[in-house]
Tab-separated table of C-alpha atoms in Angstrom:
chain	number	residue	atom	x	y	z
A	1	UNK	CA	43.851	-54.996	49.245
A	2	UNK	CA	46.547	-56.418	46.827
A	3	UNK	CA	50.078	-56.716	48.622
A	4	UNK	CA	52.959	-55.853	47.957
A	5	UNK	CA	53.543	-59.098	45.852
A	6	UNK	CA	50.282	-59.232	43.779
A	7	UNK	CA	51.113	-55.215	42.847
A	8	UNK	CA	54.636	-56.011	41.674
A	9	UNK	CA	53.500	-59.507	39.607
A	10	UNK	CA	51.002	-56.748	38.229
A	11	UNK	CA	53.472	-54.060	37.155
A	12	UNK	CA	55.612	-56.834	36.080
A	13	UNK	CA	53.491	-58.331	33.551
A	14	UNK	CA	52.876	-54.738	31.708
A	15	UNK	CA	55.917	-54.433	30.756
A	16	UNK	CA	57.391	-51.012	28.739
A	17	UNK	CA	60.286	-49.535	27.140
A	18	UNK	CA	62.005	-47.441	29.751
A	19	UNK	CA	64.677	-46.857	27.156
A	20	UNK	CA	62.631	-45.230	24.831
A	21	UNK	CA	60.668	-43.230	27.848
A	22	UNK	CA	64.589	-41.842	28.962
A	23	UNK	CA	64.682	-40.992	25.641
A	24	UNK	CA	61.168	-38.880	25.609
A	25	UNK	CA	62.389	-37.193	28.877
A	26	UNK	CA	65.685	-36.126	27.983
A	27	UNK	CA	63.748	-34.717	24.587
A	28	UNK	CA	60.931	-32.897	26.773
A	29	UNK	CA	64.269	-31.299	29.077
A	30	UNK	CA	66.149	-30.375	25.917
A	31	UNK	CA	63.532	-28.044	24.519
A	32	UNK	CA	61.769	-26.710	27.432
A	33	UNK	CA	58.620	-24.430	27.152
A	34	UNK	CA	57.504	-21.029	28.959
A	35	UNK	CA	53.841	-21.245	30.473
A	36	UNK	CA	51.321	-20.088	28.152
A	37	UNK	CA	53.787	-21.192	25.087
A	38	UNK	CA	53.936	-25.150	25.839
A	39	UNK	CA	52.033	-25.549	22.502
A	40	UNK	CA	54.996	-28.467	21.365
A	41	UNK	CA	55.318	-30.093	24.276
A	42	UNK	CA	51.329	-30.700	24.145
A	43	UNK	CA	51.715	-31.853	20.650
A	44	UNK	CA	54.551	-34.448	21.613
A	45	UNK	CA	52.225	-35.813	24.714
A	46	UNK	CA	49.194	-35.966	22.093
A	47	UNK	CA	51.183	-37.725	19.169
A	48	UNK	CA	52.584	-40.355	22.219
A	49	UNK	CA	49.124	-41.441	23.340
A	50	UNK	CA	47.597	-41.745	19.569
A	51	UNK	CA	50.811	-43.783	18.927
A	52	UNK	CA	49.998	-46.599	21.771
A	53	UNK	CA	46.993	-47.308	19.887
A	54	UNK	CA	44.945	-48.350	23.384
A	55	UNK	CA	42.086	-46.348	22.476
A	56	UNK	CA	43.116	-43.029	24.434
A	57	UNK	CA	40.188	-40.651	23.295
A	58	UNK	CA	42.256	-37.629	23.121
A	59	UNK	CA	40.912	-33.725	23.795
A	60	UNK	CA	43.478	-30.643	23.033
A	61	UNK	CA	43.814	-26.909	23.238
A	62	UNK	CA	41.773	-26.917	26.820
A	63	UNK	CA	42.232	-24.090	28.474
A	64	UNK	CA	45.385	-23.066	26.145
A	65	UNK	CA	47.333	-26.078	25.360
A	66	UNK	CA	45.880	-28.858	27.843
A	67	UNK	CA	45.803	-31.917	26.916
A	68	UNK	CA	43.536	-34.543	28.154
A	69	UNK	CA	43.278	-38.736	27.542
A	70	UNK	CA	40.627	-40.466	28.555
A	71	UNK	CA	40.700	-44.583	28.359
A	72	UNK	CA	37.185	-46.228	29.288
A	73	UNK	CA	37.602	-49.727	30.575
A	74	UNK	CA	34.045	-50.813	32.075
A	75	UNK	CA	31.953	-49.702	35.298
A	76	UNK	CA	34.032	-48.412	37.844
A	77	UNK	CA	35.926	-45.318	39.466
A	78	UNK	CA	37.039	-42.630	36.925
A	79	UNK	CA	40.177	-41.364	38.294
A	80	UNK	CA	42.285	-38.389	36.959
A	81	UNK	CA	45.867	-38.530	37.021
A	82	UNK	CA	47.688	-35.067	36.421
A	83	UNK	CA	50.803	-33.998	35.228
A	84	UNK	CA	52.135	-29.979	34.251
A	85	UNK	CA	54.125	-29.213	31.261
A	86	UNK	CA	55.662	-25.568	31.492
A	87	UNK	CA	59.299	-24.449	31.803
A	88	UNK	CA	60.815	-21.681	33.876
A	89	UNK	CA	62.504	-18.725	32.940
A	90	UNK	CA	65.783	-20.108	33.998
A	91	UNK	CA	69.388	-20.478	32.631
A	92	UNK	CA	70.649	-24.028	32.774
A	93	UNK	CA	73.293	-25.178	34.580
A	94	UNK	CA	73.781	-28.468	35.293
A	95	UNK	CA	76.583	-29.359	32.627
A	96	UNK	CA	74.110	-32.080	31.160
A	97	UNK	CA	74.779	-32.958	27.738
A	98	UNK	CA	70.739	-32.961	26.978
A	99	UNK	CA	70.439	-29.542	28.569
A	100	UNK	CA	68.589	-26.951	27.272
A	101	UNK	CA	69.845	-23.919	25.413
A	102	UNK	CA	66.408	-23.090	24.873
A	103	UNK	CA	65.205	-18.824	24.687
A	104	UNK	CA	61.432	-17.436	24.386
A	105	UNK	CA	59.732	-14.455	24.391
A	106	UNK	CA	57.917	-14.191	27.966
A	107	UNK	CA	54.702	-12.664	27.891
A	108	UNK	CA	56.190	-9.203	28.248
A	109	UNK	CA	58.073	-9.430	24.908
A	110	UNK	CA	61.324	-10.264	26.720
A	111	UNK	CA	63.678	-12.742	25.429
A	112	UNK	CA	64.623	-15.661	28.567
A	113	UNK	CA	66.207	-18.342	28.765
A	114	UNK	CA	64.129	-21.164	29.671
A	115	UNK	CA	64.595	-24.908	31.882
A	116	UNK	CA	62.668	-27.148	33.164
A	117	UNK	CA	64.134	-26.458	36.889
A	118	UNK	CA	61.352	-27.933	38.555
A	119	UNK	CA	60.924	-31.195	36.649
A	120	UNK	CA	58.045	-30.905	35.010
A	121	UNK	CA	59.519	-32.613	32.067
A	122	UNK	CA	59.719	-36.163	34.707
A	123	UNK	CA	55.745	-35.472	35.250
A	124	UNK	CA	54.966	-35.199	31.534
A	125	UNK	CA	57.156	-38.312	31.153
A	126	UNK	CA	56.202	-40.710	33.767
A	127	UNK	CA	52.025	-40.337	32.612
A	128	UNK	CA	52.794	-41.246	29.506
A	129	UNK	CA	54.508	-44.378	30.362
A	130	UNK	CA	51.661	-44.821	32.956
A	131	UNK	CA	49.538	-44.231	30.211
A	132	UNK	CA	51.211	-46.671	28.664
A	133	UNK	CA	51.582	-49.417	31.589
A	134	UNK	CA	47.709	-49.088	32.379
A	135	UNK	CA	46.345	-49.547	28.939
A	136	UNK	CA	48.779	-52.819	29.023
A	137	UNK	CA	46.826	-54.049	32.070
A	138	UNK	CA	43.376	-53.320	31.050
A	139	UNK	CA	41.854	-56.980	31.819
A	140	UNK	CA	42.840	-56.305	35.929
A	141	UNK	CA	41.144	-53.041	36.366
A	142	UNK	CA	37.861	-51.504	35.234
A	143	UNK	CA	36.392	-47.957	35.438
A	144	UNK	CA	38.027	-44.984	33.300
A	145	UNK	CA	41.385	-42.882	33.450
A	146	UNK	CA	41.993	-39.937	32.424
A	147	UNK	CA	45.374	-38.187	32.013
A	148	UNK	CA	45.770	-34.970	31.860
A	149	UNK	CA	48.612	-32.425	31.003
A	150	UNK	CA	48.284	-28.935	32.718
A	151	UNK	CA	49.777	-26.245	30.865
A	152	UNK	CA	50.898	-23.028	33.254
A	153	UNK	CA	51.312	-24.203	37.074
A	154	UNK	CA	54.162	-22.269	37.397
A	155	UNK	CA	51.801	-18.558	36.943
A	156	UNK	CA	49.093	-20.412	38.973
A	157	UNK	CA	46.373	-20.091	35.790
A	158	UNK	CA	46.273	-23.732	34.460
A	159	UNK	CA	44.074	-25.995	36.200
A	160	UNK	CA	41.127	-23.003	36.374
A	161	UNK	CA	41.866	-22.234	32.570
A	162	UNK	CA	41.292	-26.012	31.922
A	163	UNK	CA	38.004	-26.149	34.125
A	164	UNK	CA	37.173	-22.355	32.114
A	165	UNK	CA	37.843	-23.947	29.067
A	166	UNK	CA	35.188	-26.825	29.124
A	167	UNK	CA	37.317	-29.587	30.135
A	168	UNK	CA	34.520	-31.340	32.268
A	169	UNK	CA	32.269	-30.629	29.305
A	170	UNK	CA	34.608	-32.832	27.085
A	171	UNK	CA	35.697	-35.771	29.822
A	172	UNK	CA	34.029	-37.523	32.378
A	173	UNK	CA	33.613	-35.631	35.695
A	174	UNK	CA	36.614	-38.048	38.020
A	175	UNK	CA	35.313	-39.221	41.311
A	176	UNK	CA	38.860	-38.433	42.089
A	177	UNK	CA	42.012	-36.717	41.459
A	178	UNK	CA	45.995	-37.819	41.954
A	179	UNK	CA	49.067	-36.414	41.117
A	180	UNK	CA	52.743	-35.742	41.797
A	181	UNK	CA	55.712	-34.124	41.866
A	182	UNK	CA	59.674	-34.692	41.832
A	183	UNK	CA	61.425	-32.813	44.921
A	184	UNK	CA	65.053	-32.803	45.362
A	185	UNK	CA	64.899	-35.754	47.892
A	186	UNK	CA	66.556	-39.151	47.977
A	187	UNK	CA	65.607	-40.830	44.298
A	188	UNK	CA	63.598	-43.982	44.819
A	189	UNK	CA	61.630	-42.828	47.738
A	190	UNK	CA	58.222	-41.410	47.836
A	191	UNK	CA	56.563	-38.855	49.982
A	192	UNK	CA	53.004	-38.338	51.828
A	193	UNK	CA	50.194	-37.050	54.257
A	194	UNK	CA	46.992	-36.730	55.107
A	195	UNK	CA	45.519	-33.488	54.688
A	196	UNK	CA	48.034	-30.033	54.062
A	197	UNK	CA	50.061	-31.291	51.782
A	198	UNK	CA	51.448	-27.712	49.841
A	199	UNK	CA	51.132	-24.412	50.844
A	200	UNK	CA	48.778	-21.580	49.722
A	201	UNK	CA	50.473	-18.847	47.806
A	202	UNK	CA	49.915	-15.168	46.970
A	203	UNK	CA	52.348	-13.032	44.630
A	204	UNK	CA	51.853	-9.313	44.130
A	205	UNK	CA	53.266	-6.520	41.872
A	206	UNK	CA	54.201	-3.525	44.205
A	207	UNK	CA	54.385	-0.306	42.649
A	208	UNK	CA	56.211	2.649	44.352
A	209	UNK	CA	56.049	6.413	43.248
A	210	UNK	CA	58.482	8.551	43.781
A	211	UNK	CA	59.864	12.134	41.960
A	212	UNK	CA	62.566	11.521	39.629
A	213	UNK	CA	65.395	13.569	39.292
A	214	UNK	CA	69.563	14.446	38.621
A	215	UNK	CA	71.879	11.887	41.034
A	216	UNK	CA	73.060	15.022	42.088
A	217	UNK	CA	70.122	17.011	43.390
A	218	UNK	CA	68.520	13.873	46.026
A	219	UNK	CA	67.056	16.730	47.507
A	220	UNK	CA	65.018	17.763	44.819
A	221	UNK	CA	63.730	14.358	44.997
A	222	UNK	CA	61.260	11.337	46.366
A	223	UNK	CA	64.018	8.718	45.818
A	224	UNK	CA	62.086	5.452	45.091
A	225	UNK	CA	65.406	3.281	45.560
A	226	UNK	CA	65.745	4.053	49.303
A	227	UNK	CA	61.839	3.567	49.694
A	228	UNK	CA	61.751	0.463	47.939
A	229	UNK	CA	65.017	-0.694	50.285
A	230	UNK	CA	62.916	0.451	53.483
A	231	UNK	CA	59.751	-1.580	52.234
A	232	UNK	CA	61.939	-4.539	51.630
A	233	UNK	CA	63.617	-4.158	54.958
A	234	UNK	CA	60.879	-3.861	56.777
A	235	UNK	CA	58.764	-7.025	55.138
A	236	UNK	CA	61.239	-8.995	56.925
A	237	UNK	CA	59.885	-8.517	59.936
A	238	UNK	CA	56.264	-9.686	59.211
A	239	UNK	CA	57.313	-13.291	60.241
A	240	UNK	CA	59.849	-12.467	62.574
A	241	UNK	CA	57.816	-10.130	64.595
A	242	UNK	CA	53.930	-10.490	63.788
A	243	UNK	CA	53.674	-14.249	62.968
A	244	UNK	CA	53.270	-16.711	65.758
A	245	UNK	CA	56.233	-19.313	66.387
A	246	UNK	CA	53.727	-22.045	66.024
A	247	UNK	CA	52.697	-21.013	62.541
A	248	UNK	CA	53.788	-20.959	59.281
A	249	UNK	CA	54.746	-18.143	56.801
A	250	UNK	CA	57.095	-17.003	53.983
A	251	UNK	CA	57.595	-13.443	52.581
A	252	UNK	CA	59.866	-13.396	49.808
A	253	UNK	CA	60.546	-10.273	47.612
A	254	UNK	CA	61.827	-11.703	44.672
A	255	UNK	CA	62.913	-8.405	42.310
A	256	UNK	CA	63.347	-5.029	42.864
A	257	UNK	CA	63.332	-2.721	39.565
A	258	UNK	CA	64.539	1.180	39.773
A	259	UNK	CA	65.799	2.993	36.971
A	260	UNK	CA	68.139	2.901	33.694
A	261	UNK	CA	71.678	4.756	35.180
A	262	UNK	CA	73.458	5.516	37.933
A	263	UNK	CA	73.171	9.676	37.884
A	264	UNK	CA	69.555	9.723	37.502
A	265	UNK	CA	67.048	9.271	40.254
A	266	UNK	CA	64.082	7.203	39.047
A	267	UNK	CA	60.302	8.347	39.400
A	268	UNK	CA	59.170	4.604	40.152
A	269	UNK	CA	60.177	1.447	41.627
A	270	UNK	CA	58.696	-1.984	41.289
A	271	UNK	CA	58.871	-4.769	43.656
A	272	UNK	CA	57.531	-8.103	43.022
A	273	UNK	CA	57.145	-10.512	46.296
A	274	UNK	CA	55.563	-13.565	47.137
A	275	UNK	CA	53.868	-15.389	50.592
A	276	UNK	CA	53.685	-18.828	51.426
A	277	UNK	CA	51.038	-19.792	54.185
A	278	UNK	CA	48.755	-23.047	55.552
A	279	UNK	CA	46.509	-21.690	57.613
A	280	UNK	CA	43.595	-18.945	56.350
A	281	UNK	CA	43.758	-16.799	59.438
A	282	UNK	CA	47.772	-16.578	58.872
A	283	UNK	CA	47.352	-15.576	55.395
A	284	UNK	CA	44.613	-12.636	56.261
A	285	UNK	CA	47.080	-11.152	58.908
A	286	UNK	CA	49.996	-11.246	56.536
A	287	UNK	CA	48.755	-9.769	53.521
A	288	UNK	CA	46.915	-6.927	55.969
A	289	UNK	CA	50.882	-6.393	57.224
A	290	UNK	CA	52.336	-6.474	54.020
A	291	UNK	CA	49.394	-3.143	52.727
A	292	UNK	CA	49.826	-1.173	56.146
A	293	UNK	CA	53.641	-1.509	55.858
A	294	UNK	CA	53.998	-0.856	51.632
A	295	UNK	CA	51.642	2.460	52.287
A	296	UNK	CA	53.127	3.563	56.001
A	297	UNK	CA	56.635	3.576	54.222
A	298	UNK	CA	55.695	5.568	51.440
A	299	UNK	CA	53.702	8.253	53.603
A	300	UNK	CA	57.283	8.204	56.125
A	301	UNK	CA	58.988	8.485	52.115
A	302	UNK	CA	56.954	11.377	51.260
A	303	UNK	CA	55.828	9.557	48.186
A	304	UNK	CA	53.810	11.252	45.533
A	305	UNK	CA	50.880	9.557	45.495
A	306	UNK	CA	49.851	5.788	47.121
A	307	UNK	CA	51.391	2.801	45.969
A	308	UNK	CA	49.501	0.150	43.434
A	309	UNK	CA	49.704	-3.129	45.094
A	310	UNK	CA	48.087	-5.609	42.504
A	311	UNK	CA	48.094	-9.498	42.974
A	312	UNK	CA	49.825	-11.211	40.133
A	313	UNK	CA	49.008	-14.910	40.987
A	314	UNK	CA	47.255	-16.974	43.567
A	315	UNK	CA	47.686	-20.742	44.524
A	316	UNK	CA	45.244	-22.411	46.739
A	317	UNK	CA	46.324	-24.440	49.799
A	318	UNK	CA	46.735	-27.994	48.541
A	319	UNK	CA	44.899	-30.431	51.136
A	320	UNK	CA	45.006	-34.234	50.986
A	321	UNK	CA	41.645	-35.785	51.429
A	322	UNK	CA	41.897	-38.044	54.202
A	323	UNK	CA	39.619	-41.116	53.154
A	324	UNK	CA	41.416	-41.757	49.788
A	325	UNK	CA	45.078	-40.396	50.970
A	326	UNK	CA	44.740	-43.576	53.891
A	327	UNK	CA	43.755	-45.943	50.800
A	328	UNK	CA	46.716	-44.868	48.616
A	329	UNK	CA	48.928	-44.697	51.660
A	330	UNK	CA	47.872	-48.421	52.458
A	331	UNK	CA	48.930	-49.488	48.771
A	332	UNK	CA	52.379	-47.407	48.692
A	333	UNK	CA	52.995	-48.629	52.015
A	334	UNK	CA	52.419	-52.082	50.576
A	335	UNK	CA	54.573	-51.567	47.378
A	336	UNK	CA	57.622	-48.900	48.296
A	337	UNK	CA	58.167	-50.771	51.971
A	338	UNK	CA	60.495	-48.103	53.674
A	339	UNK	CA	60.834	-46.375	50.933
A	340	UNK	CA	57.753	-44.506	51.348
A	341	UNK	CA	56.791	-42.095	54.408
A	342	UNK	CA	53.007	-41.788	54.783
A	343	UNK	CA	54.051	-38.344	57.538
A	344	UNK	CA	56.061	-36.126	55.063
A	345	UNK	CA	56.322	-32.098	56.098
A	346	UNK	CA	54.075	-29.694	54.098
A	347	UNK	CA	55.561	-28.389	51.512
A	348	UNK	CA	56.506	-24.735	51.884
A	349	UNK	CA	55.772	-24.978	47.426
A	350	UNK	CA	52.612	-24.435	45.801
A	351	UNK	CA	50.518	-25.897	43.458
A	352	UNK	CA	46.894	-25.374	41.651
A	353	UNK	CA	46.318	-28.768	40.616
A	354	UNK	CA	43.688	-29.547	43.632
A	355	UNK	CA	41.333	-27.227	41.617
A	356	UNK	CA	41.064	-30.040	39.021
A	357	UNK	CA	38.816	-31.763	41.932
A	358	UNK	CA	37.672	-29.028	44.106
A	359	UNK	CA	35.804	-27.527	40.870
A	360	UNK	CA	33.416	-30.265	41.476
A	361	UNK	CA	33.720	-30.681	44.902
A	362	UNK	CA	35.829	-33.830	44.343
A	363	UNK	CA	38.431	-35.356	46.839
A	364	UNK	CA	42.647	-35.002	45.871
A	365	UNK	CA	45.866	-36.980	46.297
A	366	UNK	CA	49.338	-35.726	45.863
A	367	UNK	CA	52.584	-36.880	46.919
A	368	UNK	CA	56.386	-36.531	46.198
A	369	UNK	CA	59.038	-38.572	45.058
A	370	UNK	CA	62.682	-37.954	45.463
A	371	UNK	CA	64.902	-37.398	42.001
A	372	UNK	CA	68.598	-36.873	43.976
A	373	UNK	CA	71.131	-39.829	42.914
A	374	UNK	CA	70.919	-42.402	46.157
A	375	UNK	CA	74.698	-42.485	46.329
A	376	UNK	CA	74.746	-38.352	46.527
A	377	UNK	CA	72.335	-38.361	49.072
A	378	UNK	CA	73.672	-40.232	51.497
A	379	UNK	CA	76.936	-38.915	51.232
A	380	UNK	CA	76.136	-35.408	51.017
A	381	UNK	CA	73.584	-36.182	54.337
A	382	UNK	CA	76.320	-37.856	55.944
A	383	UNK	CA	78.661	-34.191	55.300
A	384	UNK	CA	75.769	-32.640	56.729
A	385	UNK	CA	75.291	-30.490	53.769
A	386	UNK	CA	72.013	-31.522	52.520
A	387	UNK	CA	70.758	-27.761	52.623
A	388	UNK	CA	74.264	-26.376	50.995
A	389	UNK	CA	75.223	-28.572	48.182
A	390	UNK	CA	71.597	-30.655	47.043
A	391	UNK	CA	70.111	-27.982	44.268
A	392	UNK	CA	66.651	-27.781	45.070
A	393	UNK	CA	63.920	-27.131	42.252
A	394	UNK	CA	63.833	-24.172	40.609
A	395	UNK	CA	67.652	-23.358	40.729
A	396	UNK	CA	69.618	-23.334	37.324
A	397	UNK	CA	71.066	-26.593	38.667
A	398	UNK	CA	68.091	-29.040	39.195
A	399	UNK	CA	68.263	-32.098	37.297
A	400	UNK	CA	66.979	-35.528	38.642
A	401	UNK	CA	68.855	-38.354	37.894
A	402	UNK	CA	66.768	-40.146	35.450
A	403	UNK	CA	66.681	-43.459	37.024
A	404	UNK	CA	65.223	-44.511	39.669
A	405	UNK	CA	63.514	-41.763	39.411
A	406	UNK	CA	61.020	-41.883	36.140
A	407	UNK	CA	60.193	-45.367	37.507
A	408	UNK	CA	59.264	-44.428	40.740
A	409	UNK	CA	56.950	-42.109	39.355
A	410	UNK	CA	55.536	-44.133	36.746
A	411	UNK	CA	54.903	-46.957	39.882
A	412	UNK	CA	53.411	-44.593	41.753
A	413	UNK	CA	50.722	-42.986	39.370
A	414	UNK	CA	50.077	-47.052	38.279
A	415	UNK	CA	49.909	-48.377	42.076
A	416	UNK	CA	47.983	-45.010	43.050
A	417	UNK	CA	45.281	-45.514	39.934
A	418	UNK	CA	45.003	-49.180	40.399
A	419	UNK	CA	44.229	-48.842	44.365
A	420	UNK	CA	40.673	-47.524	42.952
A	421	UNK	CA	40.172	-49.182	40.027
A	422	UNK	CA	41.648	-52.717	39.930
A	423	UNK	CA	39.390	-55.543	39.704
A	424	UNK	CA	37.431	-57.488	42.293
């Protein structure tokens, strides 16, 4: 096992530009793209590796617009490094001067603004300049990389449209995969565990039908509002009243949709809601809540006919394999010192990128590293208003300071890769 030394004389000696990589990453945050539409930001990451000249063999438009690189350096591991692309449908916030100001058409037609409020744009960023870093270093490790660039994580589609679209036809099958993602922790510090490492997630579309009608006349109506508000209400209570203590769950109803004006009583409501859960038999008795309560409210409602209750999106429950999580937690414990915490909680987030592996029945690695300025974290913790006044991802105010962050995760995905491939 290389210590902590030998690693840092290693990542030393492969020296890159982290101006220009800033650069890149304020570029990729400026001009933000939707999932499904991340055709440019595939096109940057493409024209990048060709530029380093190391010999990248390069794959695009898998699975929409994934990208994939794959450097062969000898006998050895082949191990898959992963990084998303897409943007949210979010209006920025954060007063940066690189901020985006960025609209697209969702796939509804609808005109959004769009951010990358979950820092996607530091994943696409840091794998390139690993990219870079571990072409550099080529004489100290042997077997192949691959990186890849997932488009769509945040629907829950991209990894299985990858896999759909042939990527294991056109690059090596990886005897493993590893990946990361920025959380709005202290920057400079990293974050694992063995096994659950992000929750599973189901989202729904809830459809509620009712008998539209004049505001006046409610009684000539099935007023889809008040269900809706009833359904809502009473979804609350699935964790609070038919969840153990001892487990885990999230229900979340994220919009409610009813009608155009205030004097007219719609015919329909929508509600769209999602759950968070780590544990299968949890999930099962959630979901089963979540149908008797949608269709016991409208039959209480006198709704017009049963309620459509279609799933939207799905993300499997993210688990750590425990033989290569211990051997990257060795070499990050090795590198980061107390900077890294091999116990970190599960994630209450979700991701899909485990199917990259589990597709072939392949182990997974994933960890998190903090993006919050160190001087802001400590102060804020020492206010005790981390939960208050830290913007966590996905608000219109999530921005990780660039540095230390991008080199954390750049030393992470090199220290991670090089744990299975460096030389004897």
């Amino acid at each position: 096992m290389l210590n902590e030394k030998d690693l840092d004389s290693l990542l030393s000696s492969s020296h890159i530009d982290f101006n220009q990589y800033e650069t890149l990453y304020k570029h990729f945050h400026s001009h933000p793209e939707l999932s499904f539409q991340e055709a440019q930001t595939a096109s940057t990451a493409a024209s990048h590796l060709e530029l380093l000249n190391a010999s990248y063999e390069i794959h695009t438009s898998i699975g929409g617009h994934g990208l994939a690189g794959v450097l062969r350096n000898g006998t050895g591991k082949t191990v898959l490094l992963r990084a998303d692309m897409d943007a949210l449908p979010v209006k920025e916030d954060t007063g940066l001067d690189y901020a985006s100001k960025v609209t697209m058409r969702d796939n509804d037609g609808i005109v959004k603004p769009v951010m990358h409020a979950c820092g996607h744009d530091m994943h696409v960023t840091a794998l390139l300049a690993a990219a870079e870093r571990l072409a550099k270093m080529k004489n100290s490790w042997s077997g192949t990389l691959i990186v890849l660039f997932q488009p769509n994580e945040e629907r829950a589609g991209g990894a299985q449209a990858m896999v759909d679209g042939g990527l294991y036809s056109k690059i090596p099958i990886p005897d493993l995969v590893l990946g990361q993602h920025v959380m709005a922790r202290k920057a400079g510090s990293i974050g694992c565990r063995v096994g659950n490492i992000m929750s599973e997630a189901d989202s729904f579309k809830i459809t509620l039908f009712g008998r539209g009608g004049h505001g006046s006349m409610p009684h000539r109506t099935v007023d889809p509002v008040v269900l809706a508000a009833s359904v809502v209400m009473k979804l609350q209570t699935i964790v609070s009243r038919e969840v153990d203590p001892d487990q885990f769950a999230v229900v979340t109803v994220g919009s409610l949709q009813a009608g155009q004006t205030e004097n007219i009583i719609a015919d329909r409501a929508e509600i769209r809601m999602n759950v968070r859960t780590q544990d299968r038999e949890v999930r099962q008795r959630v979901l089963a809540a979540i149908r008797r309560i949608v269709k016991g409210e409208c039959e209480a409602s006198g709704a017009t006919k049963e309620p459509l209750i279609e799933e939207t999106t799905r993300f499997p429950l993210s688990v750590n394999d425990k033989s290569i999580t211990k051997s990257v937690h060795e070499s990050f414990g090795r590198f980061f010192g107390n900077r890294f915490d091999p116990d970190t909680a599960c994630s209450t987030a979700s991701e899909d990128y485990s199917i990259l592996g589990s597709s072939n029945g392949k182990p997974c690695c994933f960890w998190f590293f903090g993006g919050v300025d160190e001087k802001t974290w400590d102060e804020t913790k020492n206010r005790g208003r981390l939960a208050e006044d830290i913007p966590v991802n996905h608000s219109p105010f999530f921005a990780p300071v660039i540095q230390p962050t991008l080199k954390t995760g750049v030393d992470a995905l090199c220290v991670a890769a090089l744990t299975f491939m460096r030389n004897s």
